[in-house]
mmCIF file of C-alpha atoms in Angstrom:
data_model
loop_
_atom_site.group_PDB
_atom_site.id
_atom_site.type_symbol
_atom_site.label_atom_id
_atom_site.label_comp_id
_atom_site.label_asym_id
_atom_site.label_seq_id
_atom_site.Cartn_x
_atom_site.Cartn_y
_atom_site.Cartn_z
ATOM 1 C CA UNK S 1 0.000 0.000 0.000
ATOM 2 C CA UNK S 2 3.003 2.602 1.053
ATOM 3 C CA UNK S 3 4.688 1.689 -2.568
ATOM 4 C CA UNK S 4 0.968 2.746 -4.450
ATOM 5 C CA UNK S 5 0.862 5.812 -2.133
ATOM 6 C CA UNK S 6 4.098 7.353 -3.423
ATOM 7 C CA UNK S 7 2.459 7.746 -6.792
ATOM 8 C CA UNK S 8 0.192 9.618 -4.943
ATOM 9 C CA UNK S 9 2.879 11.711 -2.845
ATOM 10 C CA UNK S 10 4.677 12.407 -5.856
ATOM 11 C CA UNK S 11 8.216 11.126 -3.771
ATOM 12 C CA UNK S 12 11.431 11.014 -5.729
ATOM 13 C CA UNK S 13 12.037 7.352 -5.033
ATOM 14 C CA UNK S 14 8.680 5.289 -6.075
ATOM 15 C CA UNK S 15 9.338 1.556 -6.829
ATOM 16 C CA UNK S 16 5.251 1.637 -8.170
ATOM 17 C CA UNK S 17 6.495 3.864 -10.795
ATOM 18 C CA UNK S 18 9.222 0.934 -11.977
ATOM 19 C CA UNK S 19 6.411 -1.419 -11.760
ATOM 20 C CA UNK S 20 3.682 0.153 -13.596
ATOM 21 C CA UNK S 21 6.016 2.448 -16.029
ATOM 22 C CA UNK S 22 8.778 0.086 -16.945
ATOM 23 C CA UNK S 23 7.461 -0.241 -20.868
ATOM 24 C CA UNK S 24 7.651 3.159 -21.081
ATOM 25 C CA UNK S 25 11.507 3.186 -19.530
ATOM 26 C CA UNK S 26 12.374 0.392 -22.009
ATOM 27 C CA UNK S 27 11.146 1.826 -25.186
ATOM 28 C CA UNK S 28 12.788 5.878 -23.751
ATOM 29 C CA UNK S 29 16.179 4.184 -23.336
ATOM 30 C CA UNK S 30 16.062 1.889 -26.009
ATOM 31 C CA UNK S 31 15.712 5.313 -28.200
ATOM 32 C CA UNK S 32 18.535 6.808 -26.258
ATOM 33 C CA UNK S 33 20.859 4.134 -26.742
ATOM 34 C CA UNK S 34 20.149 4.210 -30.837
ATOM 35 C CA UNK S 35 20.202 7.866 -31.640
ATOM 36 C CA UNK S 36 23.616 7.901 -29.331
ATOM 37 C CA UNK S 37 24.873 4.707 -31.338
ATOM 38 C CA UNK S 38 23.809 6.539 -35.196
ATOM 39 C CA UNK S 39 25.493 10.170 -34.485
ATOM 40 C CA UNK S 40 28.508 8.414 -33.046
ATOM 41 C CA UNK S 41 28.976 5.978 -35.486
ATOM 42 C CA UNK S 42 27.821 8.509 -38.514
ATOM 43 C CA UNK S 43 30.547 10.541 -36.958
ATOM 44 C CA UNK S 44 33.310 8.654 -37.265
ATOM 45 C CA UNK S 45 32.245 7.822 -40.884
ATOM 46 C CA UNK S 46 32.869 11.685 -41.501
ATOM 47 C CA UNK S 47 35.411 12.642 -39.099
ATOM 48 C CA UNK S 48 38.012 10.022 -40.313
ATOM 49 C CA UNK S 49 37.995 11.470 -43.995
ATOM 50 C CA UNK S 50 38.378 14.542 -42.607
ATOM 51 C CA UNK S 51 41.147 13.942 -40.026
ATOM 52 C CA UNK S 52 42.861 12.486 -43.158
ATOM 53 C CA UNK S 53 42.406 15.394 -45.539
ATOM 54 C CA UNK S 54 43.665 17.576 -42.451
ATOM 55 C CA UNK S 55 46.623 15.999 -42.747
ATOM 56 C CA UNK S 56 47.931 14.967 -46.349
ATOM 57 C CA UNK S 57 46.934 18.683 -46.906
ATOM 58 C CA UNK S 58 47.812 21.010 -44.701
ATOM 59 C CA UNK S 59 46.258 24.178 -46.401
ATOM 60 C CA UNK S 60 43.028 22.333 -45.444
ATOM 61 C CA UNK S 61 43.742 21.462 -41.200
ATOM 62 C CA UNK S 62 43.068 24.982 -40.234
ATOM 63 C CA UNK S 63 39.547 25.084 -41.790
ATOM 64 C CA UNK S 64 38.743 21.891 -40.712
ATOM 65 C CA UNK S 65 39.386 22.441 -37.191
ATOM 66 C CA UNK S 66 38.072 25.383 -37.272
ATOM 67 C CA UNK S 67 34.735 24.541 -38.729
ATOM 68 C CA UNK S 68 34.358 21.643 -36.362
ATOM 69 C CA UNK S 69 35.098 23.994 -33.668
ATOM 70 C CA UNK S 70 32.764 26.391 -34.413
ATOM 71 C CA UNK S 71 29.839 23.593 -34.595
ATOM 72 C CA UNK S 72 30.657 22.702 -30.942
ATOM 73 C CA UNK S 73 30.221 26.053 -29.427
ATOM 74 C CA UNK S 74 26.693 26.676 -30.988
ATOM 75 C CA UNK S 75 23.815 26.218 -27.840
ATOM 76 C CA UNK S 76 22.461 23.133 -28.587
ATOM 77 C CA UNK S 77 18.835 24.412 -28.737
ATOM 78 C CA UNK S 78 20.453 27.285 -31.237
ATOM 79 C CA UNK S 79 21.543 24.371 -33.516
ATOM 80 C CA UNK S 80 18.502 22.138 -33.830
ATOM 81 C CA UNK S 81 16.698 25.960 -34.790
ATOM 82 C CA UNK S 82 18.948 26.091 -37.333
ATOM 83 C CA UNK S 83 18.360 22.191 -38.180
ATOM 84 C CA UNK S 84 14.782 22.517 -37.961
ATOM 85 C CA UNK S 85 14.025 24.311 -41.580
ATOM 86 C CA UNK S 86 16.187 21.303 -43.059
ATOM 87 C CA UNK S 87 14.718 18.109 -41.577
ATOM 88 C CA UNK S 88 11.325 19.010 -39.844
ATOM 89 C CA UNK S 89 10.917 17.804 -36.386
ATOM 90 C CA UNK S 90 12.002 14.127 -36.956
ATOM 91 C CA UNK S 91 14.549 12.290 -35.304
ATOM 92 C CA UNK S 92 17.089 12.971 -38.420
ATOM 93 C CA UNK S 93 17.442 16.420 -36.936
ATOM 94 C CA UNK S 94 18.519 15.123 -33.653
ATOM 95 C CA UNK S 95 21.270 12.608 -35.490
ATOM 96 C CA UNK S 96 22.658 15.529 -37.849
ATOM 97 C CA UNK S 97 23.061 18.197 -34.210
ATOM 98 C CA UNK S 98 24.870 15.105 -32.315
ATOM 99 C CA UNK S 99 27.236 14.134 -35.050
ATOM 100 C CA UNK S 100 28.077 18.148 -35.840
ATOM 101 C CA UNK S 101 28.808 17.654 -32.306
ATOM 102 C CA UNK S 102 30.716 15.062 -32.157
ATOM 103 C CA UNK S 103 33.264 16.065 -35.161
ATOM 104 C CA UNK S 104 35.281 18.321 -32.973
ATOM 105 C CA UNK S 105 36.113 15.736 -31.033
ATOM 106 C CA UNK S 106 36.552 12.724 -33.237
ATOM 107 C CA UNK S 107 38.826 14.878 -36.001
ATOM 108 C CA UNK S 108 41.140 16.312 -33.498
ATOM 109 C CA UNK S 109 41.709 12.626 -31.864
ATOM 110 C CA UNK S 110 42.205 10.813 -35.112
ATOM 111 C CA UNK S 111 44.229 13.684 -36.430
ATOM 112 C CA UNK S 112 46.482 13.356 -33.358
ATOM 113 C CA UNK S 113 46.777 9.448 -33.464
ATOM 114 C CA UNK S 114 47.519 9.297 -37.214
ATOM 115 C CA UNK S 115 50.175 12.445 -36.606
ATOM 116 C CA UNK S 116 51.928 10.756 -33.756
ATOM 117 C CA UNK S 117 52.565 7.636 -35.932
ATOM 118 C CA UNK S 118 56.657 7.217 -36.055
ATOM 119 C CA UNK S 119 57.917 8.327 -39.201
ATOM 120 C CA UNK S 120 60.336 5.276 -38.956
ATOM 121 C CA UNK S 121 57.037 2.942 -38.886
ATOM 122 C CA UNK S 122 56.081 4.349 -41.955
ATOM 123 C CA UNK S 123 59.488 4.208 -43.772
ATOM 124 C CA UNK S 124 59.503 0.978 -43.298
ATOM 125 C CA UNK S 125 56.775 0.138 -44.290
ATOM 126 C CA UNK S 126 56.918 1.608 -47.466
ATOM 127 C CA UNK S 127 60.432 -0.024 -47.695
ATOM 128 C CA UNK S 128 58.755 -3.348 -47.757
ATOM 129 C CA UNK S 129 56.466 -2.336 -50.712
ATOM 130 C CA UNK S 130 53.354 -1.024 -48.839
ATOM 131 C CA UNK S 131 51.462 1.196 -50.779
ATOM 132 C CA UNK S 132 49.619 4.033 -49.228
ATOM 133 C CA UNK S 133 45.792 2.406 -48.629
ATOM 134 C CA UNK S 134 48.161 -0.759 -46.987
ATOM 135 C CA UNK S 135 50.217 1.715 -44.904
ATOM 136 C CA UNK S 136 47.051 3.439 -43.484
ATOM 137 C CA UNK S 137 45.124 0.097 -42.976
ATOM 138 C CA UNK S 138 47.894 -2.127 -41.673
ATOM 139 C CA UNK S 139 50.437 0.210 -40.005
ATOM 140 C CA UNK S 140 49.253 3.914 -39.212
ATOM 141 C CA UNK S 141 45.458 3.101 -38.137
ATOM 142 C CA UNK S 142 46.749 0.254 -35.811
ATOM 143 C CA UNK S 143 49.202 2.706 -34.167
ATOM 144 C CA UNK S 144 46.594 5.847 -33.828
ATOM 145 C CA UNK S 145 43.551 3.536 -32.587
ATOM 146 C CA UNK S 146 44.640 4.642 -28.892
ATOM 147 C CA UNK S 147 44.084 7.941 -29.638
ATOM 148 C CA UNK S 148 41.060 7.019 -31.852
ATOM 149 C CA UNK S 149 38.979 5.226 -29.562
ATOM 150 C CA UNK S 150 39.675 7.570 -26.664
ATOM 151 C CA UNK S 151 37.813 10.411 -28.846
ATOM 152 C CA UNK S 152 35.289 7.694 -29.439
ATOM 153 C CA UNK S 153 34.632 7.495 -25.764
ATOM 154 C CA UNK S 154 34.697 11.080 -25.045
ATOM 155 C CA UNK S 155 32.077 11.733 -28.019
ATOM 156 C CA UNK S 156 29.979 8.846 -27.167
ATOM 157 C CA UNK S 157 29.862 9.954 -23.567
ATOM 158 C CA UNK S 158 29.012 13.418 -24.711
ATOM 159 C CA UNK S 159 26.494 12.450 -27.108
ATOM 160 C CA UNK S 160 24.613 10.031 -24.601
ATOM 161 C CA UNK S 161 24.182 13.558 -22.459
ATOM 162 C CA UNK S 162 23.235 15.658 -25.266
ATOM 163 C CA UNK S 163 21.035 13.236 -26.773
ATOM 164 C CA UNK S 164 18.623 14.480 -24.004
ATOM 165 C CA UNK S 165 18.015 17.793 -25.483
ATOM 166 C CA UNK S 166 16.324 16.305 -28.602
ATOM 167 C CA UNK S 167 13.591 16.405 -26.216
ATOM 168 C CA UNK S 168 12.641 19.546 -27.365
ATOM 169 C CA UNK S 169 11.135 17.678 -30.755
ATOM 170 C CA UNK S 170 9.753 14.767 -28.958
ATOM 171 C CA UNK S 171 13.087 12.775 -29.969
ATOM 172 C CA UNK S 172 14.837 12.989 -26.728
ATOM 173 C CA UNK S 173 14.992 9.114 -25.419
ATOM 174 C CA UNK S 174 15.296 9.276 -21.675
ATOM 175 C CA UNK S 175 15.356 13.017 -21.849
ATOM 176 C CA UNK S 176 11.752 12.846 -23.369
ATOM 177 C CA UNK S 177 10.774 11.697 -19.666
ATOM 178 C CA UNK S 178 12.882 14.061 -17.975
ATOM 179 C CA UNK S 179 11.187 17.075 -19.879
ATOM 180 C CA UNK S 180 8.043 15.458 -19.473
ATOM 181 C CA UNK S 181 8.636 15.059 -15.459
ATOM 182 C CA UNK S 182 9.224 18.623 -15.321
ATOM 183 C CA UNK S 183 6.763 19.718 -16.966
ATOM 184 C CA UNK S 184 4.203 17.776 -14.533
ATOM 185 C CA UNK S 185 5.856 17.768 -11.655
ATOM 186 C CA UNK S 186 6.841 14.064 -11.559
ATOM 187 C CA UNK S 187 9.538 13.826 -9.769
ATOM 188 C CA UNK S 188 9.877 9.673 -9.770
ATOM 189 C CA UNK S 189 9.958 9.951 -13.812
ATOM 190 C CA UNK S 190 12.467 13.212 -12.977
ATOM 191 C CA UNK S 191 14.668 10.985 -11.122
ATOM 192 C CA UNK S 192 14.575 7.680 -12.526
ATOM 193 C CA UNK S 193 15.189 8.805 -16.435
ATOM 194 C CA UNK S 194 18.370 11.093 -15.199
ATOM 195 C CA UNK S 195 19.924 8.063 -13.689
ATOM 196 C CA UNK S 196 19.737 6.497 -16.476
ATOM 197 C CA UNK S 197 20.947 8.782 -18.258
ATOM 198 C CA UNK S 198 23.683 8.451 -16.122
ATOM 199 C CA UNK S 199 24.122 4.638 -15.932
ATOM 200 C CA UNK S 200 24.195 4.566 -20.199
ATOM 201 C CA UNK S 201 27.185 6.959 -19.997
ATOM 202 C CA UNK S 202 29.252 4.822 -17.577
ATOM 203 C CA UNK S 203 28.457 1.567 -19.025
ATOM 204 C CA UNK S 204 29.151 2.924 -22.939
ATOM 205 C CA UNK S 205 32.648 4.327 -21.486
ATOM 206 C CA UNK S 206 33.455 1.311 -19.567
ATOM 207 C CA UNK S 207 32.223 -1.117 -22.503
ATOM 208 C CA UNK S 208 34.495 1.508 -25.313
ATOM 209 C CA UNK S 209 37.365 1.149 -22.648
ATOM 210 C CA UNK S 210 37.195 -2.910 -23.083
ATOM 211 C CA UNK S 211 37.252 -2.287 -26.501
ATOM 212 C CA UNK S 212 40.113 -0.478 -26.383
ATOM 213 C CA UNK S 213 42.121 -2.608 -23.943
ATOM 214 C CA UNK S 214 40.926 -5.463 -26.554
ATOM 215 C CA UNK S 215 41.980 -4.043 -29.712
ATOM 216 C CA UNK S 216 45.343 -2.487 -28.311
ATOM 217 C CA UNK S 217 47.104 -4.755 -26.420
ATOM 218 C CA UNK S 218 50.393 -3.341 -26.626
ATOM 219 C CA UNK S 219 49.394 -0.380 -24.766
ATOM 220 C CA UNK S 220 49.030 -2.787 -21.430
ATOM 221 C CA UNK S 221 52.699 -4.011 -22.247
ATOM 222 C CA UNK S 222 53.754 -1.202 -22.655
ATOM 223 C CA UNK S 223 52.615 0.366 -19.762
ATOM 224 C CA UNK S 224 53.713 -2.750 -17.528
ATOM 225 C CA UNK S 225 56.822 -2.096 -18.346
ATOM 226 C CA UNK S 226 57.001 1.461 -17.649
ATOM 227 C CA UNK S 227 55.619 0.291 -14.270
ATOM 228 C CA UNK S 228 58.262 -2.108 -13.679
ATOM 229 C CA UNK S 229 61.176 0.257 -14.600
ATOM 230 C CA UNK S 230 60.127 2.413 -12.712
ATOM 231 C CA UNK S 231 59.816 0.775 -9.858
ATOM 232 C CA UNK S 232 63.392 -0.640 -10.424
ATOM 233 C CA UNK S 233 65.013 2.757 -10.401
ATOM 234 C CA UNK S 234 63.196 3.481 -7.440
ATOM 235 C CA UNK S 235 64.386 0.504 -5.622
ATOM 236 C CA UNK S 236 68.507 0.697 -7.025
ATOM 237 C CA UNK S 237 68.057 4.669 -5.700
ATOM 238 C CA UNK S 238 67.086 3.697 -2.123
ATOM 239 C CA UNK S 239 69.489 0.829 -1.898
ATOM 240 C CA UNK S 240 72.554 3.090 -3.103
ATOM 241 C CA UNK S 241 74.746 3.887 -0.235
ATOM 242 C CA UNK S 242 74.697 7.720 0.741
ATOM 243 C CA UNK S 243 77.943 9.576 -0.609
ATOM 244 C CA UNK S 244 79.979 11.216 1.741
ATOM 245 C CA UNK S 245 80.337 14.823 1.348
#
């Protein structure tokens, strides 16, 4: 009876409002989760061409960067305005914001990890008859996906919070609820779509981290053995006898 009642005391914490509303969670984050997974992926699609047009010619970085840039300071509701004309109030305007949104982010990362590739790795490569597609599939991309994937987290972390603004046409996910709570007062729906909302984020970044610990091994060697050095030269420095002056 106490679990009906806070429906009826409006509390924060309502376990009838899991029970009787759960549907209506599923199909909210179910949206979330695919508008985050389109932008980020649709991203990448167009921030990897770019990223590599930023940096076979160099005439074109500054543009790039600085068009990306100037997509991730516009006010989010400023940019779907400016959408709106284009694609209506559909859930294509909320995909086109996010991945404007997520270029800054994914260009400058790629751009890095493809730039801090060692010239010597490429040299020989090309010594061994690699032409250029093979030396960007087999050699440079493998060495930048560090870099790569952490721009992929930050954007899909970003996008999962931003995602909640598309709201605004009804194409929101979890933020749908969250406007909707507000707007009524509901301050179980308030609560409950925010932490998911939260939840999606962590769980995307720690299930992107996996993926990168998967797909780049090297980086866990590598950092072992940093690790171990380290502590080495920490240990020969305290057992060194102290010099007498």
């Amino acid at each position: 009876m106490s679990e009906q009642n806070c429906l009826v005391a409006n509390d924060w914490v309502c376990g009838e409002y899991l029970r009787t509303r759960s549907q209506e969670l599923v199909d909210a984050t179910v949206q979330h989760v695919g508008i985050t997974v389109v932008s980020v992926l649709i991203g990448v699609l167009i921030a990897f061409p770019l990223a590599l047009l930023a940096r076979h010619k160099r005439a074109f970085a500054g543009p790039v960067l600085g068009l990306t840039t100037v997509f991730y300071s516009i006010p989010s509701l400023a940019m779907f305005s400016l959408l709106l004309p284009l694609f209506g109030l559909s859930v294509t305007l909320v995909v086109t914001g996010l991945v404007l949104y997520s270029l800054t982010i994914l260009v400058r990362n790629i751009l890095a990890g493809l730039q801090a590739v060692p010239e010597e790795a490429r040299e020989a490569a090309r010594g061994m008859g690699y032409g250029p597609l093979r030396l960007l599939w087999e050699v440079e991309l493998p060495l930048a996906l560090p870099a790569l994937l952490a721009g992929v987290r930050i954007a899909t972390v970003s996008t999962v919070a931003l995602t909640t603004v598309g709201a605004i046409v009804d194409y929101g996910g979890l933020g749908t609820l969250i406007l909707d709570g507000l707007d009524s007062d509901f301050k179980a729906q308030v609560l409950t779509a925010s932490v998911l909302c939260v939840v999606l984020a962590i769980l995307a970044d720690l299930l992107l981290l996996g993926v990168q610990r998967w797909l780049t091994p090297w980086t866990r060697v590598r950092a072992g053995r940093s690790a171990r050095g380290a502590r080495i030269r920490k240990a020969a420095v305290a057992a060194e006898p102290e010099k007498v002056a």
